[in-house]
């Protein structure tokens, strides 16, 4: 079973936004399909505008199930899903929002599968009540909408909409990571004007507001950027007016510990405001976008603050309004993509985010899009993160031996035979069994490659152009046991 829930991304302005929705108009929807290597970028006219509030969800094999702009939900046929109209209904959405544009809140929505039923999904979303002169948002509620994709003859239907999880005064950014048991989810929400964060637990009985966890500096202003590391051990909240609050995260209790605060230059250092954050796939580096700067922090350094490195400085490009640095999201190809905060037709990309300093290769406007894109990239947790090994709170026994063995399938390698590159599909991997290592042996038995497999993806592209022709044996190893094997051939 693959784990490709985040393999299709959408962004852009809906086809109803202007009359001409052809390719050259640069209006329409950008589709990024990470089932292809390299990512396949195409233009579509879906009708839905997807600017800042942005989420999509694929089945485990990477086929789109639904996508949402915070106003309504569409299915894989691009139909408006039954009863999904007018999500986040209120004064702000009625007076400010054009459905052809979508809701304005970056990181304002998440999609998580029900822990109990495979056909049901929760969309967790921020209800906006405040917008200030700098177009920053605050919210007074965190809501959920329950979607059943088997309903309505497989076209999907919303069973519950805009149900309240939390009331209060919050920043709008929502981020989630797996509970240490490998099934449930933690969601953190920053409490506006304080140094506290609300903890929400989604388990097999629904949502539970479990209290607050506090530390670091109080967050000033309405908006920022939040992120969990890929391994779930770190959480960061970057305030638009202030700096970085970095924490260790306990996946059992949901508590934040070991707070560290790092001040940053003023974000308003250009005509626009951009803000974003992302951790590297190996969870070593933290990247922070601050309008015209992208900073890298080494979390393995003895002094994280002094490890700060400016890995990019905005080059002034206008595509067409100013391609500053904004929202960031790690992708299934292991790269970090950055939006521009306004209607640009480019993304920035960090090609090698596990590398230190300039070696990370931040490429400005490195991705050319067919359509204008707003400030929001899809908001994804790490769906491939499993249970925390040897965790005292991993008490689940929901997978029996038969179900577990069903996940242990042969590795898919293509093309086979190969000449220059191979792509290894390891999406079957059951991460509840611990870390996985990838091993390739030449036909003589000589070890050719040994490397850990990252959880951010389900496949890896490997350069074999300098390898000898012949047959190779490939294995995935967990807990010193081979859980899957296959062979491939290099032929020139």
XYZ file of N, CA and C in Angstrom, residues 173-380:
624
model
N -3.195 29.856 11.670
C -2.405 28.761 11.106
C -2.677 27.451 11.846
N -2.924 26.387 11.081
C -3.200 25.062 11.623
C -2.147 24.082 11.114
N -1.512 23.364 12.035
C -0.553 22.334 11.642
C -0.775 21.096 12.489
N -0.491 19.926 11.893
C -0.758 18.652 12.557
C 0.450 17.728 12.437
N 0.562 16.809 13.395
C 1.540 15.731 13.314
C 0.951 14.495 13.988
N 1.498 13.333 13.644
C 1.002 12.076 14.199
C 1.247 11.987 15.711
N 0.261 11.446 16.393
C 0.462 11.006 17.768
C 1.494 9.885 17.762
N 2.156 9.684 18.881
C 3.179 8.647 18.976
C 2.622 7.247 18.753
N 1.292 7.085 18.858
C 0.721 5.755 18.624
C 0.589 5.418 17.141
N 0.871 6.371 16.260
C 0.864 6.109 14.831
C -0.491 6.155 14.174
N -1.552 6.391 14.949
C -2.901 6.440 14.376
C -3.525 7.816 14.543
N -3.475 8.376 15.733
C -4.155 9.626 16.042
C -3.313 10.821 15.573
N -3.910 12.017 15.714
C -3.252 13.246 15.269
C -3.301 14.313 16.349
N -2.208 15.077 16.453
C -2.173 16.297 17.237
C -2.275 17.502 16.302
N -3.060 18.495 16.690
C -3.173 19.759 15.963
C -2.894 20.882 16.959
N -1.995 21.802 16.601
C -1.689 22.941 17.467
C -2.213 24.225 16.848
N -2.730 25.106 17.717
C -3.262 26.403 17.290
C -2.708 27.464 18.230
N -2.063 28.485 17.703
C -1.474 29.535 18.520
C -2.554 30.453 19.090
N -2.482 30.730 20.414
C -3.429 31.638 21.066
C -2.935 33.068 20.894
N -3.710 33.878 20.223
C -3.311 35.214 19.832
C -2.938 36.070 21.044
N -1.787 36.756 20.950
C -1.359 37.665 22.003
C -0.785 37.000 23.229
N -0.524 35.691 23.162
C 0.037 34.966 24.305
C 1.218 34.122 23.829
N 1.819 33.393 24.766
C 2.860 32.440 24.405
C 2.342 31.008 24.545
N 1.044 30.827 24.386
C 0.410 29.517 24.574
C -0.188 28.997 23.269
N -0.379 27.684 23.236
C -0.881 26.990 22.057
C -1.942 25.990 22.504
N -3.074 26.005 21.825
C -4.129 25.040 22.116
C -3.780 23.696 21.483
N -4.030 22.620 22.239
C -3.774 21.262 21.763
C -5.111 20.599 21.412
N -5.209 20.098 20.194
C -6.389 19.354 19.761
C -5.945 17.946 19.397
N -6.618 16.952 19.950
C -6.336 15.552 19.647
C -7.479 14.983 18.816
N -7.163 14.395 17.675
C -8.131 13.645 16.883
C -7.825 12.165 17.050
N -8.761 11.447 17.681
C -8.592 10.009 17.845
C -9.822 9.287 17.310
N -9.983 8.013 17.649
C -11.090 7.238 17.089
C -12.444 7.624 17.657
N -12.480 8.538 18.626
C -13.768 9.018 19.150
C -14.049 10.453 18.735
N -13.168 11.061 17.933
C -13.409 12.419 17.470
C -12.371 13.399 17.986
N -12.772 14.678 18.034
C -11.870 15.761 18.434
C -11.966 16.033 19.929
N -10.807 16.343 20.524
C -10.745 16.658 21.952
C -9.813 17.852 22.151
N -10.337 18.934 22.720
C -9.507 20.065 23.124
C -8.891 19.697 24.464
N -7.587 19.466 24.493
C -6.940 18.896 25.675
C -6.178 19.925 26.505
N -6.416 21.218 26.251
C -5.766 22.245 27.046
C -4.673 22.962 26.275
N -3.889 23.741 27.012
C -2.847 24.545 26.388
C -1.465 24.050 26.784
N -0.499 24.382 25.955
C 0.913 24.190 26.267
C 1.606 25.512 25.968
N 2.430 25.986 26.890
C 2.948 27.350 26.805
C 4.471 27.365 26.858
N 5.036 28.445 26.296
C 6.473 28.630 26.348
C 6.925 29.589 25.267
N 8.134 30.105 25.422
C 8.665 31.039 24.445
C 8.095 32.430 24.621
N 8.223 33.252 23.586
C 7.745 34.629 23.606
C 6.284 34.701 23.175
N 5.579 35.676 23.699
C 4.216 35.926 23.223
C 4.260 36.343 21.762
N 3.240 35.914 21.023
C 3.172 36.206 19.594
C 2.348 37.465 19.384
N 2.944 38.453 18.739
C 2.287 39.725 18.466
C 1.748 39.688 17.039
N 0.558 40.238 16.846
C -0.009 40.275 15.502
C -0.909 39.087 15.250
N -1.545 39.118 14.088
C -2.583 38.144 13.791
C -2.088 36.941 13.014
N -1.051 37.093 12.224
C -0.668 36.026 11.305
C 0.788 35.649 11.457
N 1.085 34.450 10.999
C 2.452 33.959 11.025
C 2.573 32.727 10.172
N 3.478 31.846 10.575
C 3.680 30.584 9.880
C 4.043 29.536 10.914
N 3.474 28.331 10.758
C 3.737 27.257 11.700
C 4.174 26.015 10.951
N 4.901 25.132 11.635
C 5.372 23.917 10.977
C 5.838 22.900 12.010
N 5.581 21.617 11.743
C 6.191 20.508 12.465
C 7.326 19.943 11.626
N 8.363 19.436 12.301
C 9.408 18.724 11.579
C 8.855 17.399 11.063
N 9.560 16.826 10.083
C 9.082 15.594 9.459
C 9.025 14.433 10.440
N 9.899 14.421 11.434
C 9.871 13.344 12.422
C 8.973 13.658 13.610
N 8.317 14.826 13.598
C 7.378 15.179 14.656
C 8.010 15.630 15.952
N 9.327 15.782 15.974
C 10.001 16.100 17.239
C 10.128 17.597 17.489
N 9.894 18.443 16.467
C 10.049 19.890 16.588
C 8.796 20.587 16.077
N 8.541 21.759 16.658
C 7.459 22.634 16.201
C 7.981 24.058 16.204
N 7.585 24.828 15.189
C 8.000 26.221 15.111
C 6.793 27.081 14.805
N 6.769 28.250 15.444
C 5.809 29.285 15.062
C 6.595 30.572 14.816
N 6.438 31.122 13.603
C 7.128 32.337 13.211
C 6.103 33.456 13.157
N 6.260 34.466 13.997
C 5.337 35.585 14.023
C 5.703 36.635 12.992
N 4.707 37.196 12.342
C 4.981 38.219 11.334
C 5.639 39.447 11.946
N 5.302 39.765 13.178
C 5.908 40.906 13.870
C 6.602 40.370 15.115
N 7.812 39.914 14.959
C 8.522 39.354 16.097
C 9.624 38.444 15.628
N 9.499 37.172 15.885
C 10.569 36.259 15.532
C 10.105 34.829 15.573
N 11.058 33.941 15.852
C 10.850 32.503 15.762
C 10.738 31.919 17.160
N 9.673 31.165 17.405
C 9.548 30.344 18.610
C 9.714 28.885 18.202
N 10.815 28.275 18.635
C 11.133 26.893 18.298
C 11.019 26.031 19.549
N 10.390 24.855 19.399
C 10.145 23.969 20.539
C 10.490 22.528 20.188
N 10.773 21.747 21.236
C 10.676 20.299 21.139
C 9.202 19.927 21.328
N 8.757 18.844 20.658
C 7.358 18.436 20.748
C 7.279 16.999 21.235
N 6.418 16.781 22.231
C 6.187 15.455 22.801
C 4.986 14.837 22.094
N 5.211 13.818 21.285
C 4.118 13.208 20.521
C 3.177 12.366 21.373
N 3.525 12.121 22.614
C 2.596 11.439 23.528
C 1.610 12.426 24.153
N 2.138 13.485 24.752
C 1.301 14.416 25.517
C 0.813 15.601 24.699
N 1.477 15.880 23.573
C 1.164 17.083 22.811
C 1.772 18.342 23.390
N 2.681 18.203 24.346
C 3.263 19.367 25.014
C 4.504 19.879 24.282
N 4.691 21.199 24.338
C 5.877 21.864 23.835
C 6.864 22.060 24.981
N 8.136 21.770 24.726
C 9.175 21.931 25.743
C 10.397 22.588 25.103
N 11.367 22.944 25.967
C 12.638 23.498 25.532
C 12.445 24.673 24.565
N 11.710 25.701 24.963
C 11.482 26.834 24.047
C 12.757 27.606 23.760
N 12.921 28.002 22.510
C 14.026 28.862 22.093
C 13.450 29.950 21.188
N 13.852 31.179 21.461
C 13.324 32.320 20.709
C 14.452 32.988 19.948
N 14.213 33.264 18.667
C 15.203 33.916 17.830
C 14.567 35.131 17.163
N 15.058 36.325 17.449
C 14.512 37.523 16.784
C 14.913 37.531 15.316
N 14.104 38.206 14.512
C 14.382 38.296 13.086
C 14.253 39.739 12.619
N 14.866 40.080 11.484
C 14.653 41.418 10.925
C 13.179 41.648 10.633
N 12.802 42.894 10.513
C 11.410 43.242 10.236
C 10.973 42.598 8.930
N 9.794 42.003 8.928
C 9.311 41.343 7.728
C 8.917 42.349 6.649
N 8.515 43.544 7.048
C 8.066 44.533 6.079
C 9.271 45.267 5.464
N 10.150 44.505 4.812
C 11.315 45.133 4.212
C 11.209 45.191 2.697
N 9.998 45.125 2.186
C 9.736 45.371 0.769
C 8.292 45.816 0.663
N 7.817 45.990 -0.568
C 6.441 46.447 -0.751
C 5.414 45.410 -0.392
N 5.824 44.152 -0.242
C 4.909 43.071 0.131
C 5.405 42.444 1.425
N 4.605 41.557 1.974
C 4.992 40.830 3.174
C 4.927 39.341 2.856
N 6.024 38.654 3.098
C 6.056 37.213 2.916
C 6.536 36.546 4.178
N 5.972 35.389 4.486
C 6.374 34.670 5.687
C 6.129 33.183 5.465
N 7.085 32.378 5.858
C 6.938 30.940 5.680
C 7.978 30.190 6.482
N 7.733 28.897 6.690
C 8.679 28.062 7.426
C 8.545 26.625 6.967
N 9.658 25.898 7.025
C 9.664 24.478 6.683
C 10.906 23.840 7.266
N 10.785 22.579 7.653
C 11.930 21.798 8.101
C 12.437 20.944 6.943
N 13.726 20.659 6.963
C 14.302 19.790 5.940
C 13.786 18.363 6.130
N 13.857 17.534 5.087
C 13.379 16.151 5.206
C 14.014 15.374 6.345
N 15.306 15.620 6.613
C 15.971 14.905 7.703
C 15.778 15.574 9.059
N 14.970 16.645 9.102
C 14.622 17.381 10.333
C 15.807 18.111 10.963
N 16.913 18.227 10.219
C 18.084 18.920 10.781
C 17.987 20.427 10.621
N 17.488 20.897 9.478
C 17.508 22.324 9.169
C 16.108 22.920 9.213
N 16.036 24.132 9.736
C 14.817 24.926 9.701
C 15.032 26.061 8.710
N 14.071 26.219 7.795
C 14.094 27.323 6.841
C 12.975 28.293 7.181
N 13.300 29.584 7.148
C 12.320 30.621 7.447
C 12.375 31.681 6.349
N 11.238 31.915 5.730
C 11.110 32.999 4.756
C 10.687 34.274 5.461
N 11.368 35.371 5.153
C 11.031 36.678 5.698
C 11.079 37.701 4.569
N 10.092 37.632 3.706
C 9.878 38.547 2.584
C 10.998 38.497 1.549
N 12.138 39.107 1.834
C 13.215 39.122 0.853
C 14.434 38.326 1.311
N 14.293 37.614 2.432
C 15.352 36.747 2.916
C 14.802 35.334 3.112
N 15.651 34.340 2.852
C 15.381 32.982 3.335
C 16.543 32.587 4.230
N 16.226 32.255 5.479
C 17.237 31.900 6.471
C 17.230 30.390 6.702
N 18.404 29.865 6.961
C 18.551 28.467 7.361
C 19.144 28.403 8.760
N 18.583 27.542 9.616
C 19.104 27.306 10.963
C 19.466 25.827 11.075
N 20.620 25.558 11.665
C 21.080 24.186 11.879
C 20.668 23.745 13.283
N 19.685 22.872 13.377
C 19.167 22.451 14.673
C 20.093 21.475 15.384
N 21.116 20.999 14.703
C 22.114 20.142 15.340
C 23.276 20.940 15.920
N 23.289 22.249 15.687
C 24.389 23.092 16.174
C 24.286 23.277 17.685
N 25.415 23.501 18.336
C 25.408 23.758 19.777
C 24.656 25.044 20.085
N 24.771 26.028 19.218
C 24.069 27.298 19.367
C 23.291 27.536 18.071
N 22.001 27.260 18.110
C 21.199 27.320 16.889
C 21.167 28.732 16.321
N 21.085 29.743 17.183
C 20.971 31.114 16.699
C 22.196 31.527 15.882
N 23.381 31.167 16.343
C 24.589 31.567 15.619
C 24.785 30.755 14.342
N 23.997 29.725 14.136
C 24.098 28.949 12.898
C 23.310 29.580 11.761
N 22.609 30.696 12.023
C 21.770 31.327 11.004
C 22.586 31.644 9.746
N 22.002 31.315 8.600
C 22.669 31.535 7.322
C 21.622 32.031 6.329
N 21.902 33.140 5.660
C 20.995 33.642 4.628
C 21.272 32.872 3.341
N 20.368 31.952 2.981
C 20.594 31.104 1.812
C 19.987 31.705 0.550
N 19.190 32.780 0.699
C 18.668 33.471 -0.481
C 18.315 34.899 -0.113
N 18.569 35.814 -1.049
C 18.164 37.213 -0.927
C 17.435 37.574 -2.211
N 16.238 38.093 -2.079
C 15.354 38.353 -3.223
C 16.049 39.149 -4.315
N 15.965 38.640 -5.542
C 16.680 39.258 -6.657
C 15.891 40.351 -7.366
N 14.694 40.678 -6.855
C 13.925 41.775 -7.413
C 13.062 41.425 -8.606
N 12.993 40.159 -8.969
C 12.229 39.759 -10.154
C 10.749 40.073 -9.969
N 10.108 40.486 -11.066
C 8.678 40.789 -11.096
C 8.004 39.792 -12.039
N 7.168 38.914 -11.483
C 6.521 37.903 -12.321
C 4.999 37.825 -12.116
N 4.231 38.905 -12.223
C 4.668 40.242 -12.624
C 4.731 41.238 -11.466
N 4.374 40.851 -10.234
C 4.184 41.832 -9.169
C 5.307 41.867 -8.145
N 6.166 40.906 -8.148
C 7.223 40.835 -7.148
C 7.257 39.470 -6.498
N 8.289 38.692 -6.830
C 8.350 37.292 -6.394
C 9.072 37.167 -5.062
N 8.494 37.779 -4.025
C 9.104 37.681 -2.702
C 8.916 36.272 -2.155
N 9.459 36.011 -0.956
C 9.469 34.671 -0.379
C 8.321 34.553 0.628
N 7.508 33.507 0.477
C 6.309 33.398 1.304
C 6.142 31.956 1.802
N 4.960 31.406 1.692
C 4.624 30.095 2.254
C 5.535 29.006 1.700
N 5.912 28.059 2.585
C 6.784 26.953 2.189
C 6.096 25.630 2.489
N 6.406 24.610 1.666
C 5.862 23.276 1.885
C 6.837 22.254 1.309
N 7.163 21.240 2.103
C 7.988 20.151 1.608
C 7.134 19.281 0.691
N 7.745 18.780 -0.376
C 7.026 18.015 -1.388
C 7.475 16.557 -1.378
N 6.715 15.673 -2.034
C 7.101 14.257 -2.080
C 8.425 13.991 -2.784
N 8.912 14.943 -3.584
C 10.210 14.749 -4.226
C 11.370 15.168 -3.331
N 11.076 15.535 -2.082
C 12.127 15.898 -1.134
C 12.588 17.324 -1.226
N 12.006 18.111 -2.131
C 12.352 19.520 -2.263
C 11.377 20.365 -1.445
N 11.770 21.594 -1.145
C 10.883 22.541 -0.478
C 10.496 23.604 -1.501
N 9.195 23.794 -1.667
C 8.678 24.786 -2.601
C 8.203 26.007 -1.812
N 8.369 27.178 -2.432
C 8.000 28.438 -1.791
C 7.135 29.249 -2.741
N 5.985 29.694 -2.253
C 5.155 30.603 -3.037
C 5.686 32.026 -2.884
N 5.009 32.962 -3.563
C 5.506 34.337 -3.618
C 4.616 35.344 -2.891
N 3.489 34.912 -2.361
C 2.674 35.819 -1.566
C 1.723 36.682 -2.353
N 1.754 36.599 -3.679
C 0.828 37.368 -4.497
C 0.696 36.674 -5.850
N 0.020 37.293 -6.802
C -0.305 36.639 -8.053
C 0.870 36.494 -8.996
N 1.785 35.600 -8.698
C 2.941 35.337 -9.542
C 2.742 34.025 -10.305
N 3.507 33.830 -11.374
C 3.440 32.566 -12.091
C 4.720 31.748 -11.880
N 5.318 31.912 -10.713
C 6.519 31.142 -10.372
C 6.428 30.652 -8.931
N 7.171 29.596 -8.649
C 7.520 29.175 -7.299
C 9.045 29.230 -7.186
N 9.537 29.469 -5.982
C 10.934 29.239 -5.664
C 11.064 27.789 -5.192
N 12.271 27.250 -5.237
C 12.454 25.859 -4.813
C 13.825 25.693 -4.168
N 13.846 24.952 -3.059
C 15.100 24.533 -2.429
C 15.347 23.104 -2.891
N 16.365 22.935 -3.723
C 16.590 21.654 -4.389
C 17.139 20.588 -3.442
N 18.013 20.977 -2.526
C 18.670 19.998 -1.641
C 18.580 20.483 -0.193
N 17.395 20.469 0.386
C 17.200 21.086 1.710
C 17.919 20.378 2.849
N 18.421 19.158 2.639
C 19.194 18.478 3.685
C 20.651 18.930 3.732
N 21.037 19.836 2.821
C 22.428 20.295 2.758
C 22.584 21.643 3.461
N 23.763 21.856 4.015
C 24.027 23.051 4.808
C 24.408 24.237 3.928
N 23.931 25.443 4.300
C 24.322 26.668 3.634
C 23.891 26.724 2.181
N 24.731 27.339 1.358
C 24.400 27.494 -0.051
C 24.264 26.164 -0.777
N 24.793 25.103 -0.188
C 24.660 23.785 -0.816
C 23.212 23.312 -0.889
N 22.329 23.955 -0.124
C 20.908 23.577 -0.187
C 20.305 23.950 -1.532
N 20.909 24.887 -2.235
C 20.553 25.283 -3.593
C 19.133 25.863 -3.661
N 18.976 27.054 -3.100
C 17.732 27.809 -3.218
C 17.712 28.464 -4.604
N 16.749 28.067 -5.436
C 16.650 28.590 -6.800
C 15.423 29.500 -6.884
N 15.685 30.789 -7.057
C 14.585 31.742 -7.167
C 13.874 31.570 -8.510
N 12.548 31.707 -8.457
C 11.650 31.462 -9.589
C 12.127 30.276 -10.428
N 12.462 29.189 -9.723
C 12.971 27.983 -10.369
C 11.888 27.112 -10.965
N 10.633 27.364 -10.592
C 9.508 26.607 -11.140
C 8.595 27.582 -11.867
N 8.443 27.411 -13.155
C 7.576 28.262 -13.955
C 6.197 27.606 -14.046
N 5.176 28.359 -13.668
C 3.808 27.850 -13.648
C 3.042 28.348 -14.869
N 2.086 27.573 -15.341
C 1.275 28.032 -16.467
C 0.289 29.126 -16.102
N -0.079 29.223 -14.815
C -1.086 30.194 -14.377
C -0.573 30.976 -13.178
N -1.157 32.152 -12.975
C -0.861 32.915 -11.768
C -1.239 32.098 -10.535
N -0.444 32.226 -9.496
C -0.709 31.514 -8.250
C -0.753 32.502 -7.106
N -1.663 32.292 -6.168
C -1.720 33.127 -4.979
C -0.642 32.735 -3.988
N -0.826 33.149 -2.748
C 0.223 32.957 -1.759
C 0.248 31.606 -1.094
N -0.798 30.796 -1.269
C -0.911 29.588 -0.478
C -0.552 28.320 -1.215
N 0.378 27.530 -0.657
C 0.615 26.170 -1.109
C -0.291 25.237 -0.309
N -0.539 24.024 -0.796
C -1.335 23.083 -0.006
C -0.722 22.870 1.371
N -1.577 22.700 2.362
C -1.138 22.577 3.746
C -1.191 21.106 4.140
N -0.019 20.450 4.174
C 0.039 19.013 4.430
C 0.814 18.712 5.707
